[in-house]
Short mmCIF file of N, CA and C in Angstrom, two decimals:
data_model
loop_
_atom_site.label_atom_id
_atom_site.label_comp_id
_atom_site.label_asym_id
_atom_site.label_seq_id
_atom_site.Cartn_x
_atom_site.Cartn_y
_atom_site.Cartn_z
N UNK A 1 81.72 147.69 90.42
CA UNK A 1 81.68 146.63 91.41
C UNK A 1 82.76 146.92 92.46
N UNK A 2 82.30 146.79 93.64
CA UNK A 2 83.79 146.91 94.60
C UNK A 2 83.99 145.96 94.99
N UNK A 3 85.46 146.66 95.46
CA UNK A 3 86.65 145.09 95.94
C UNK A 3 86.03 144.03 96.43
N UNK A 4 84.83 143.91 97.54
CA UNK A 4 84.36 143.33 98.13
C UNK A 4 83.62 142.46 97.48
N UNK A 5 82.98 143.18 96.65
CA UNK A 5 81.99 142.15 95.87
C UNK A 5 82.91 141.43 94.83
N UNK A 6 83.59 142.15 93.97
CA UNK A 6 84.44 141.21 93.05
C UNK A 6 84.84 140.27 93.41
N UNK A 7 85.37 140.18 95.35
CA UNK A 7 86.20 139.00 95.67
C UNK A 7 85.26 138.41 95.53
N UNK A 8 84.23 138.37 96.39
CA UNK A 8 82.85 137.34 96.73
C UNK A 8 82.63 136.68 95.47
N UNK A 9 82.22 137.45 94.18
CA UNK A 9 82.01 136.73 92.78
C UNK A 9 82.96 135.72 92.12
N UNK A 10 84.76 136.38 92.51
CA UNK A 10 85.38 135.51 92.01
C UNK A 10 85.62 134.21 92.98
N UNK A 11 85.87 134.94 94.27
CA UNK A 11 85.28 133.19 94.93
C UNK A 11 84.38 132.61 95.17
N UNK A 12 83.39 133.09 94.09
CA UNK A 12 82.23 131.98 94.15
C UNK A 12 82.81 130.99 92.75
N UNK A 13 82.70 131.88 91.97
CA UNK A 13 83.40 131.17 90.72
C UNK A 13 84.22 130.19 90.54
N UNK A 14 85.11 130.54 91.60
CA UNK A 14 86.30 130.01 91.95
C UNK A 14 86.08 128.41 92.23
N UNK A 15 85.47 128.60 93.32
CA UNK A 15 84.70 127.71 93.63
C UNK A 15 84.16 126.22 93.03
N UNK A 16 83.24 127.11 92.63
CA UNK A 16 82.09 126.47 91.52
C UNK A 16 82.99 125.54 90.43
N UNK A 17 84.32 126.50 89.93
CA UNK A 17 85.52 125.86 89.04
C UNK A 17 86.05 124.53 89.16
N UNK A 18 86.11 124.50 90.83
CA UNK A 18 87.06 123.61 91.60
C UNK A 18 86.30 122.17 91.37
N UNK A 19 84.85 122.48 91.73
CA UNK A 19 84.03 121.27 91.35
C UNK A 19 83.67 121.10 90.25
N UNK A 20 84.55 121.43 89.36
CA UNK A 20 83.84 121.04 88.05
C UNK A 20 83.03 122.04 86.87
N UNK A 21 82.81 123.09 87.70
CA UNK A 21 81.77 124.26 86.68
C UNK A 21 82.47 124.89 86.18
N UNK A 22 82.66 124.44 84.23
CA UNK A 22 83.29 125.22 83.44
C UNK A 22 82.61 126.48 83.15
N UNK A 23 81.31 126.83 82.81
CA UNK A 23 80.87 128.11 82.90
C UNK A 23 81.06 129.04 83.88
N UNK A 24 81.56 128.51 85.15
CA UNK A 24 82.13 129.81 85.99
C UNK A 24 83.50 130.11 85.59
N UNK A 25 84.19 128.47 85.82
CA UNK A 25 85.34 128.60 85.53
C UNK A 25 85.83 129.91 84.16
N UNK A 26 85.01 130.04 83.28
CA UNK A 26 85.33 130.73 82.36
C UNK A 26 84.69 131.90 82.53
N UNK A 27 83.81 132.50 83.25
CA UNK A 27 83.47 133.89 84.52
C UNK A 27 84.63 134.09 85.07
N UNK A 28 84.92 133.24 85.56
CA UNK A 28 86.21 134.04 86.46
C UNK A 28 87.06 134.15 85.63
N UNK A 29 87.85 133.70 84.67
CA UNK A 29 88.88 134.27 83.88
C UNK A 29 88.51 135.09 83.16
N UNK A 30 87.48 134.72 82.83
CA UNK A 30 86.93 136.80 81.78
C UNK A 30 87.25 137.81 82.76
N UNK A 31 86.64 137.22 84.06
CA UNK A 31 86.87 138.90 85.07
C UNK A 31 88.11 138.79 85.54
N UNK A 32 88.63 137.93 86.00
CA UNK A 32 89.96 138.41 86.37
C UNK A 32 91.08 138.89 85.39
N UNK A 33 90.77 138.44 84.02
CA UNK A 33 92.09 138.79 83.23
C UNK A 33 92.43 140.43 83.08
N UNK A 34 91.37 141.43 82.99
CA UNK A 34 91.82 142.67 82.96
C UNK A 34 92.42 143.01 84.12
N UNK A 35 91.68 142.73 85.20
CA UNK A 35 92.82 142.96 86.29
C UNK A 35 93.99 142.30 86.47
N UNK A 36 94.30 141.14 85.79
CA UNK A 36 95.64 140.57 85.69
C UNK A 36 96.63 141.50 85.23
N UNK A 37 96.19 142.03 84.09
CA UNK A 37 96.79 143.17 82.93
C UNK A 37 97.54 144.26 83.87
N UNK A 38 95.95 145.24 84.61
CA UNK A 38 96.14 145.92 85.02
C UNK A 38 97.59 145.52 86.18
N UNK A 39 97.31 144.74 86.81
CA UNK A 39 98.55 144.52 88.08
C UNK A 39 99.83 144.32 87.27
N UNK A 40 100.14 143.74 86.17
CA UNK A 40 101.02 143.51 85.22
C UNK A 40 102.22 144.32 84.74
N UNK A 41 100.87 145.09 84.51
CA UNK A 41 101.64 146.66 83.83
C UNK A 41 102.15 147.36 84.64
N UNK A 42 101.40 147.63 85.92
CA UNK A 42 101.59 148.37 87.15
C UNK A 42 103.26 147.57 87.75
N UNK A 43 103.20 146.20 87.94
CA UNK A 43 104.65 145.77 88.42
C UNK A 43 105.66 145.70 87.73
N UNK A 44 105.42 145.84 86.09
CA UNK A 44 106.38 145.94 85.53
C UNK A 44 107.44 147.25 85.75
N UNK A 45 106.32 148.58 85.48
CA UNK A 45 106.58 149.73 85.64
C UNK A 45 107.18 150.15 86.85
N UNK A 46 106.83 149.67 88.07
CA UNK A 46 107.65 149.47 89.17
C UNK A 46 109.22 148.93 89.35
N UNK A 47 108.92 148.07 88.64
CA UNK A 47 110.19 146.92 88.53
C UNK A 47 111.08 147.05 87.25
N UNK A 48 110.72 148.00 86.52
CA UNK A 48 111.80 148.59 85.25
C UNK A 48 111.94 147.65 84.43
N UNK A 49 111.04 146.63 84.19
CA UNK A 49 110.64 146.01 83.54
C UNK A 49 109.64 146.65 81.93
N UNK A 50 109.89 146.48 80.58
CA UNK A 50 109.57 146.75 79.36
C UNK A 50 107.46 146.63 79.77
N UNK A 51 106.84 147.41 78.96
CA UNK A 51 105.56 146.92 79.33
C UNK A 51 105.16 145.60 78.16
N UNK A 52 105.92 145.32 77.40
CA UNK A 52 105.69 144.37 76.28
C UNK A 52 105.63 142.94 77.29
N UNK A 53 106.51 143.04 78.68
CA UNK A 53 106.44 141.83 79.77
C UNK A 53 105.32 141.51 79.93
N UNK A 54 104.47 142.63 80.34
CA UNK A 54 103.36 142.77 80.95
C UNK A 54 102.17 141.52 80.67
N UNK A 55 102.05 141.63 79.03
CA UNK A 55 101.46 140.36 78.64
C UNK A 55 101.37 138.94 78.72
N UNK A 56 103.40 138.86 78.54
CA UNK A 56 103.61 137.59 78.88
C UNK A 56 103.52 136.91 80.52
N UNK A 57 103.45 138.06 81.30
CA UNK A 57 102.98 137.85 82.84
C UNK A 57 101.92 137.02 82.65
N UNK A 58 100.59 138.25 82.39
CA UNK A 58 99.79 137.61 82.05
C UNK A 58 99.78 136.19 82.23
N UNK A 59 99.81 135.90 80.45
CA UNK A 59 99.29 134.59 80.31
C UNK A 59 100.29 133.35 80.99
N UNK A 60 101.24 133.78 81.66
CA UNK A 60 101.74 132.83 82.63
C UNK A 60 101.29 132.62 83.87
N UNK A 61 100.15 133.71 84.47
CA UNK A 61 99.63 134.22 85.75
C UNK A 61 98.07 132.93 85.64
N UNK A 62 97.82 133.40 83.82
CA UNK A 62 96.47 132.65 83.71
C UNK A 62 96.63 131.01 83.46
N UNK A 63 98.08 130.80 83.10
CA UNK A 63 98.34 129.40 82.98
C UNK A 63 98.69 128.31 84.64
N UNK A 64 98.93 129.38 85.23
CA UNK A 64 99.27 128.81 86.59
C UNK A 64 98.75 128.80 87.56
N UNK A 65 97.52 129.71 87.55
CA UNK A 65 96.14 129.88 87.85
C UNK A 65 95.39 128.46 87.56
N UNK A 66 95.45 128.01 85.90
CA UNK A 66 94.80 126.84 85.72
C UNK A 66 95.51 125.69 86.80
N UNK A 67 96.49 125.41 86.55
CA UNK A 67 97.35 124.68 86.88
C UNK A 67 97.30 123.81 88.45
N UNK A 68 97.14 125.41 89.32
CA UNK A 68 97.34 125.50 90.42
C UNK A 68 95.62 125.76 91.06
N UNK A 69 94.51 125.86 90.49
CA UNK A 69 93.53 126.05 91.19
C UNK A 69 93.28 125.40 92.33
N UNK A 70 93.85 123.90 92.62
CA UNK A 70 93.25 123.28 93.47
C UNK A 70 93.90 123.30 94.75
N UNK A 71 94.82 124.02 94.39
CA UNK A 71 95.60 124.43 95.84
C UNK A 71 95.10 125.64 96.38
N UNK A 72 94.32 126.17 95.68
CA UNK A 72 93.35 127.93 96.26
C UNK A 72 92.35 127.25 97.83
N UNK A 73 93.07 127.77 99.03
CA UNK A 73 92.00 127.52 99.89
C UNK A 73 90.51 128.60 100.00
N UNK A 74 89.57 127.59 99.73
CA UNK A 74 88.23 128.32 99.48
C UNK A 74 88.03 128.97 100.71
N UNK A 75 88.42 128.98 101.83
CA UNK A 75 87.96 129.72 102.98
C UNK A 75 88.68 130.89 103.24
N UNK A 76 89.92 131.07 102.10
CA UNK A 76 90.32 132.18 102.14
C UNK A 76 90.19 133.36 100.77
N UNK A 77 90.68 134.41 101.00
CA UNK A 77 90.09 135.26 99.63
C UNK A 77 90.96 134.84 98.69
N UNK A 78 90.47 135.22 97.27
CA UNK A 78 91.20 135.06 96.51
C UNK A 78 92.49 136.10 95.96
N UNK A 79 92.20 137.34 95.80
CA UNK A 79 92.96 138.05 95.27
C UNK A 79 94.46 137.95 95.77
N UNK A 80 94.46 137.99 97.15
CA UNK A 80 96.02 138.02 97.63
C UNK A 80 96.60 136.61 97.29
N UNK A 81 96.08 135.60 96.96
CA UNK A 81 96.60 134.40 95.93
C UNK A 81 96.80 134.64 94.46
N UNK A 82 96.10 135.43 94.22
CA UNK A 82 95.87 136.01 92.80
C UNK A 82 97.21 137.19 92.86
N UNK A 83 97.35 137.91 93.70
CA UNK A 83 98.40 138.57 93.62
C UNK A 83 99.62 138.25 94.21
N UNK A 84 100.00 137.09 94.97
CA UNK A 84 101.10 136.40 94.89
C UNK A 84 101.66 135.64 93.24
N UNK A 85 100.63 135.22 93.04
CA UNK A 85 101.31 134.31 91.56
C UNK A 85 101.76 135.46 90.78
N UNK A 86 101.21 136.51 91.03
CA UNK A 86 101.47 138.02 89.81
C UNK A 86 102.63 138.35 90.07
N UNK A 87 103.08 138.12 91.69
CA UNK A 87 104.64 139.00 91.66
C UNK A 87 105.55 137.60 91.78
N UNK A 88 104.93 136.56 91.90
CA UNK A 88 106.05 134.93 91.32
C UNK A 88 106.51 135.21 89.93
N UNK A 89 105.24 135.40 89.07
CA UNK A 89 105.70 135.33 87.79
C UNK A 89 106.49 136.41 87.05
N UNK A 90 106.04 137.60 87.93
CA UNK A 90 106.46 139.00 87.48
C UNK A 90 108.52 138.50 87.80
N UNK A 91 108.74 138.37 88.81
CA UNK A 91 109.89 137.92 89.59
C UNK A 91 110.59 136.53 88.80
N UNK A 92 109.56 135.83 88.41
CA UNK A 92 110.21 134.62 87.59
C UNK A 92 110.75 135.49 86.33
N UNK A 93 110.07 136.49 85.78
CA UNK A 93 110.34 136.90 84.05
C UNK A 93 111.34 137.93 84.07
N UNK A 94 111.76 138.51 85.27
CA UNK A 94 112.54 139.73 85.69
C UNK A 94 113.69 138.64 85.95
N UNK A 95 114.07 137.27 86.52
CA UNK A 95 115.29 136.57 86.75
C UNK A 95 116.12 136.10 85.12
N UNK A 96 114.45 135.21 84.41
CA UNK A 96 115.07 135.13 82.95
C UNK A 96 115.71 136.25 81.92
N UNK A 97 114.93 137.39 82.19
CA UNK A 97 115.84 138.85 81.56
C UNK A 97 117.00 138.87 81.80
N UNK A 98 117.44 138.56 83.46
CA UNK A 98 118.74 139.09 84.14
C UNK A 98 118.61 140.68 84.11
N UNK A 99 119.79 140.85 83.68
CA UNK A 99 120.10 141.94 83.83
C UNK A 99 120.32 143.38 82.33
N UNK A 100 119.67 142.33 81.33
CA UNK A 100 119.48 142.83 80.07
C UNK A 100 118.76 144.05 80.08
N UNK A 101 119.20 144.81 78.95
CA UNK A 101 118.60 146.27 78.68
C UNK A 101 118.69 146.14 77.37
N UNK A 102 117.51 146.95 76.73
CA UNK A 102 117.06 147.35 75.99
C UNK A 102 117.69 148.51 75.44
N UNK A 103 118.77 148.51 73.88
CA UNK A 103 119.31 149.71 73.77
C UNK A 103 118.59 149.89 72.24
N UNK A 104 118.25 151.31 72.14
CA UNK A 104 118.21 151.49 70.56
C UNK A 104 119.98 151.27 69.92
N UNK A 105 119.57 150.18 68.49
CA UNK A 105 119.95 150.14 68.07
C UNK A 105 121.34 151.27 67.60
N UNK A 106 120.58 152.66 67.20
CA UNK A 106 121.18 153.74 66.84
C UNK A 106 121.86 154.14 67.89
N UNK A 107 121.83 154.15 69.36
CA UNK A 107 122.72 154.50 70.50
C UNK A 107 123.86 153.58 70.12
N UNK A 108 123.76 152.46 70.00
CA UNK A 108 124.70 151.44 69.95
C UNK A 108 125.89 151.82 68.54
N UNK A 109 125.29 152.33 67.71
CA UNK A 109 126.42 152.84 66.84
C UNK A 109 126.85 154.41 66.64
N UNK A 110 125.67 155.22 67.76
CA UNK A 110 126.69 156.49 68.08
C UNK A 110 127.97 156.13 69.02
N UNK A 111 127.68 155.08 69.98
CA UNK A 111 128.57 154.40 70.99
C UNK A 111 129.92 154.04 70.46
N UNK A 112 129.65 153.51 69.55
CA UNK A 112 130.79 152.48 68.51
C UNK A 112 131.61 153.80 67.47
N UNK A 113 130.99 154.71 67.09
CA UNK A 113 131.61 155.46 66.50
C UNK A 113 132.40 156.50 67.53
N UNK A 114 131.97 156.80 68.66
CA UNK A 114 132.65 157.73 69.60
C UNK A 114 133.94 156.42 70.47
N UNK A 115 133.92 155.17 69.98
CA UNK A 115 134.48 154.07 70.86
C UNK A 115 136.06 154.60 69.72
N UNK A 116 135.49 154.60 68.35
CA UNK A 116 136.81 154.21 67.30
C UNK A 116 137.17 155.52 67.33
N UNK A 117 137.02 156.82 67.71
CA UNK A 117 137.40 158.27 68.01
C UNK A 117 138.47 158.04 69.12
N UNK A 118 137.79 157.52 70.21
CA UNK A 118 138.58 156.95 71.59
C UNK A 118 140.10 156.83 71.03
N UNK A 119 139.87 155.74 70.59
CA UNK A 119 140.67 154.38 69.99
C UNK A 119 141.59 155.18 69.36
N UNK A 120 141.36 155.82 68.01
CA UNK A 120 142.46 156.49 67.48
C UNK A 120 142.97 157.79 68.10
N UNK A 121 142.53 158.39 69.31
CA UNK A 121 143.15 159.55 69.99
C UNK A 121 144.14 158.66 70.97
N UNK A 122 143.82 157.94 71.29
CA UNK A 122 144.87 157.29 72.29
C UNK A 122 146.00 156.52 72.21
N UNK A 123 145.63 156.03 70.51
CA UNK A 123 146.86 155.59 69.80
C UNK A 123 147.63 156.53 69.24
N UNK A 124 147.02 158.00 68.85
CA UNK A 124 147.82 158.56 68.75
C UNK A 124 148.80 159.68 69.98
N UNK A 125 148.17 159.57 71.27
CA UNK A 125 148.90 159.46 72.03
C UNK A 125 149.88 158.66 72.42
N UNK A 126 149.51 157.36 72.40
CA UNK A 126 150.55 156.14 72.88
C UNK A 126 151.96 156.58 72.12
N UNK A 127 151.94 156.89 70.67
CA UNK A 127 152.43 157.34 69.95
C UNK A 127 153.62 158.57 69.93
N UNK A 128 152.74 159.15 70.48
CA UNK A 128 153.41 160.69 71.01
C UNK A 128 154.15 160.51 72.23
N UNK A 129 153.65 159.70 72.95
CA UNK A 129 154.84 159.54 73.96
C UNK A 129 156.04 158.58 73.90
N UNK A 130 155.75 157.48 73.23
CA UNK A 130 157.06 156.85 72.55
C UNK A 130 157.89 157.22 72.24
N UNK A 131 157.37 158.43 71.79
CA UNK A 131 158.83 159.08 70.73
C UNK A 131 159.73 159.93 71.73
N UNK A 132 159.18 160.21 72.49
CA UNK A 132 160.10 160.65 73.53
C UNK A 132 161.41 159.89 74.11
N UNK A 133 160.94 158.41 74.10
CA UNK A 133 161.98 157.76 74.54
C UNK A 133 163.01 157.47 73.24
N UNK A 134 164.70 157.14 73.28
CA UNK A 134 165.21 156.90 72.96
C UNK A 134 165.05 154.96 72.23
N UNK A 135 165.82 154.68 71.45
CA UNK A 135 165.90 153.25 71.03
C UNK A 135 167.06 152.64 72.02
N UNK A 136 167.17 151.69 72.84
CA UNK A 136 165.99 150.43 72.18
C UNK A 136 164.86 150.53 73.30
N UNK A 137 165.09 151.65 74.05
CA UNK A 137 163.47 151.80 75.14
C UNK A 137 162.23 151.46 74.34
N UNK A 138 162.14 152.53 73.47
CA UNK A 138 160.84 152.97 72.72
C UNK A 138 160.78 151.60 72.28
N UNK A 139 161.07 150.72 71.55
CA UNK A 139 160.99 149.52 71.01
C UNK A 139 160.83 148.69 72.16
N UNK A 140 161.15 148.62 73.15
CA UNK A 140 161.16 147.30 74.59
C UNK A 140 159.31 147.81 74.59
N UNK A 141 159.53 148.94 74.98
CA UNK A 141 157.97 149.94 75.59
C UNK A 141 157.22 148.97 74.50
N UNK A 142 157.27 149.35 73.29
CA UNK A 142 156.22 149.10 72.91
C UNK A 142 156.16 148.02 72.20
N UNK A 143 157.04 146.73 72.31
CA UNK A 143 156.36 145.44 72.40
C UNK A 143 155.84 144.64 73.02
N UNK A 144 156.75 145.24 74.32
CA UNK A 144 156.15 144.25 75.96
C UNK A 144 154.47 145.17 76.17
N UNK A 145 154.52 146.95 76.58
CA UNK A 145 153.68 147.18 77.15
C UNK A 145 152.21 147.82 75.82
N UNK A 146 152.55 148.02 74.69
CA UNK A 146 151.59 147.97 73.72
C UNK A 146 151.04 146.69 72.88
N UNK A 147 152.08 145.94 72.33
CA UNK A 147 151.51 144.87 71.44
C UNK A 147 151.54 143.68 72.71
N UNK A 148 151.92 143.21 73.84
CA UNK A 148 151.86 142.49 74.36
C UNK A 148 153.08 141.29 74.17
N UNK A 149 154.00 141.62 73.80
CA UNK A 149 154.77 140.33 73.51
C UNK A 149 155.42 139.99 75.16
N UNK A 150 155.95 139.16 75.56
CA UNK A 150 156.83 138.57 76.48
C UNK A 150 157.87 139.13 76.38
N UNK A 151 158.48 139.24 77.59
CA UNK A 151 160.30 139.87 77.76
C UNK A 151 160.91 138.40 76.91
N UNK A 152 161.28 137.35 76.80
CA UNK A 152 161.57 136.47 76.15
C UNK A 152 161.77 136.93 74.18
N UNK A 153 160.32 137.21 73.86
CA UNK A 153 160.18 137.45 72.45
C UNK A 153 160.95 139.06 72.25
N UNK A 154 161.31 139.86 73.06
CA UNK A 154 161.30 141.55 73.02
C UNK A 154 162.71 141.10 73.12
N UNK A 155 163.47 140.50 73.90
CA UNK A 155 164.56 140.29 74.12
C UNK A 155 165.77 139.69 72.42
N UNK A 156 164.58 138.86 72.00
CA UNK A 156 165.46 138.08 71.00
C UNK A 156 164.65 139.32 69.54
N UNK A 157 163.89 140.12 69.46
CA UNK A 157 163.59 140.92 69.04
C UNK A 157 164.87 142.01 68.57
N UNK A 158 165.18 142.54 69.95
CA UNK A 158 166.40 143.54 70.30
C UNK A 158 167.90 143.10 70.36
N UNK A 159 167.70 141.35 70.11
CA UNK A 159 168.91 141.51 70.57
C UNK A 159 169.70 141.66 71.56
N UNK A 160 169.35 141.48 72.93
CA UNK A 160 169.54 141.78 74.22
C UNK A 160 169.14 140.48 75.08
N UNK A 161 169.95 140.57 75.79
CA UNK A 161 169.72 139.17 76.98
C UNK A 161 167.97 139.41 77.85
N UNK A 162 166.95 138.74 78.63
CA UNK A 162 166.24 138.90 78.90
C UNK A 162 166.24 140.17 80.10
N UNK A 163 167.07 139.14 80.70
CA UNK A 163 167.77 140.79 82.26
C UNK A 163 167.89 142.29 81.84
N UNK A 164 168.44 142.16 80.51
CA UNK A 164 168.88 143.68 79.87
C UNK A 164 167.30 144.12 79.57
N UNK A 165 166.78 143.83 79.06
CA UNK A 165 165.37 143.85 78.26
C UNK A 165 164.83 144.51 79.81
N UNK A 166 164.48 144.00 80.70
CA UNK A 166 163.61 144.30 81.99
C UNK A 166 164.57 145.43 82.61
N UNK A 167 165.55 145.35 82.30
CA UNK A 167 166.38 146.75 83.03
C UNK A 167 166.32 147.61 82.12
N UNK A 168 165.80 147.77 80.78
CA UNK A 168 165.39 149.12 80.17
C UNK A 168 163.91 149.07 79.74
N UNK A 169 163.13 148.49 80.68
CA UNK A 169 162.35 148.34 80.33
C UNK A 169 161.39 149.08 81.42
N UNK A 170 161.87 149.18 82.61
CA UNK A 170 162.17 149.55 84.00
C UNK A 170 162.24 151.02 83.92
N UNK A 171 163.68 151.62 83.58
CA UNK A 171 163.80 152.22 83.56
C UNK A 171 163.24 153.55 82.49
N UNK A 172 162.95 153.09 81.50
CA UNK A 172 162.01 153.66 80.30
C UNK A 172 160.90 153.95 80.81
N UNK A 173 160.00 153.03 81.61
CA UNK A 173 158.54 153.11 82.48
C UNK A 173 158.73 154.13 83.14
N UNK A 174 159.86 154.43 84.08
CA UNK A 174 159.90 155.01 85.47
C UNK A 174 160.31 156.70 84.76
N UNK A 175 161.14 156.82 83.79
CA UNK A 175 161.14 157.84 82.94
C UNK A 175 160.11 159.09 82.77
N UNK A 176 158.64 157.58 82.11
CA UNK A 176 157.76 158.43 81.29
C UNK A 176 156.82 158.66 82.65
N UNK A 177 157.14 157.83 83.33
CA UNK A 177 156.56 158.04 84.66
C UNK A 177 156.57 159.80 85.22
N UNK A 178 157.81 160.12 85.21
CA UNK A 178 158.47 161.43 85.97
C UNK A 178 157.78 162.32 84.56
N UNK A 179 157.72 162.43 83.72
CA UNK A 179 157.81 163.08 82.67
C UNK A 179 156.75 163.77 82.90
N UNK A 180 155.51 162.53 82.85
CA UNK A 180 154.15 162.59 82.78
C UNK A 180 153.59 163.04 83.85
N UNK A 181 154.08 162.94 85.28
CA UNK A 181 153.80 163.15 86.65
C UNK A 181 153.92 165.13 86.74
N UNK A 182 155.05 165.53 86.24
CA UNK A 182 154.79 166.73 86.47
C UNK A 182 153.89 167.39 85.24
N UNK A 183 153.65 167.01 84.47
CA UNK A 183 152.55 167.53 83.73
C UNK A 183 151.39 167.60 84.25
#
């Protein structure tokens, strides 16, 4: 059947629906639903959208179709109404996703195992460079700028007034700074 005629059939159907004729009414959704599919799949795949969407387009395309028939102006064609609601709904189901992806499972724990590799090479760097500094640096370093404590808590930690604490704390930074810079 071509384009031409399909429209003509489904807006006769269409039609016929509007006043009441459930036997068209149910003509035209037999024929239009494969091509619903078809456009479905096609915008998903466009739109990097899963094809498992595709379906639920669908039957949101055919529910709003019901819904909305009586707003179809009969003097105009149908399909480009038919293919507006396809990229509403396609566009409605692509907003509720957001921005979600689809990961295999198993990526997600090669990820996590190369994350805790990370993790312990860099602690054992953090490590390695500590030791470079003298006490009570190495100790200021690594309560304020590793575990996170406050100059307040590092201070009564060490033993040292807060001022003292930030003046070797300063200077320890600016140290590993030079150290690390010509490397």
């Amino acid at each position: 059947m071509s384009e031409v005629a399909r429209e003509e059939q489904w807006s006769a159907w269409m039609r016929a629906a509007v006043r009441g004729d459930a036997q068209a009414y149910h003509r035209f959704l037999t024929s239009v639903t494969p091509h619903l599919r078809v456009m479905a799949r096609r915008r998903c795949a466009q739109f990097g959208a899963p094809a498992s969407e595709a379906e639920d387009v669908v039957q949101e395309v055919l529910l709003s179709i019901h819904l909305k028939r009586a707003t179809w102006d009969p003097s105009r064609p149908i399909a480009p109404w038919i293919s507006t609601i396809i990229r509403n709904k396609l566009i409605d189901s692509l907003r509720r996703r957001g921005r979600h992806v689809d990961v295999p499972l198993e990526d997600v724990v090669a990820v996590l195992q190369i994350d805790e590799q990370v993790e312990t090479q860099e602690r054992l760097d953090v490590d390695r460079i500590l030791k470079t500094l003298k006490e009570p640096q190495r100790t200021i370093v690594q309560a304020i700028s590793v575990e996170g404590n406050s100059v307040r808590e590092t201070a009564g930690r060490v033993n040292m007034s807060e001022g003292a604490v930030r003046v070797a704390l300063h200077r320890a930074l600016k140290a590993l700074s030079l150290t690390y810079r010509s490397q």
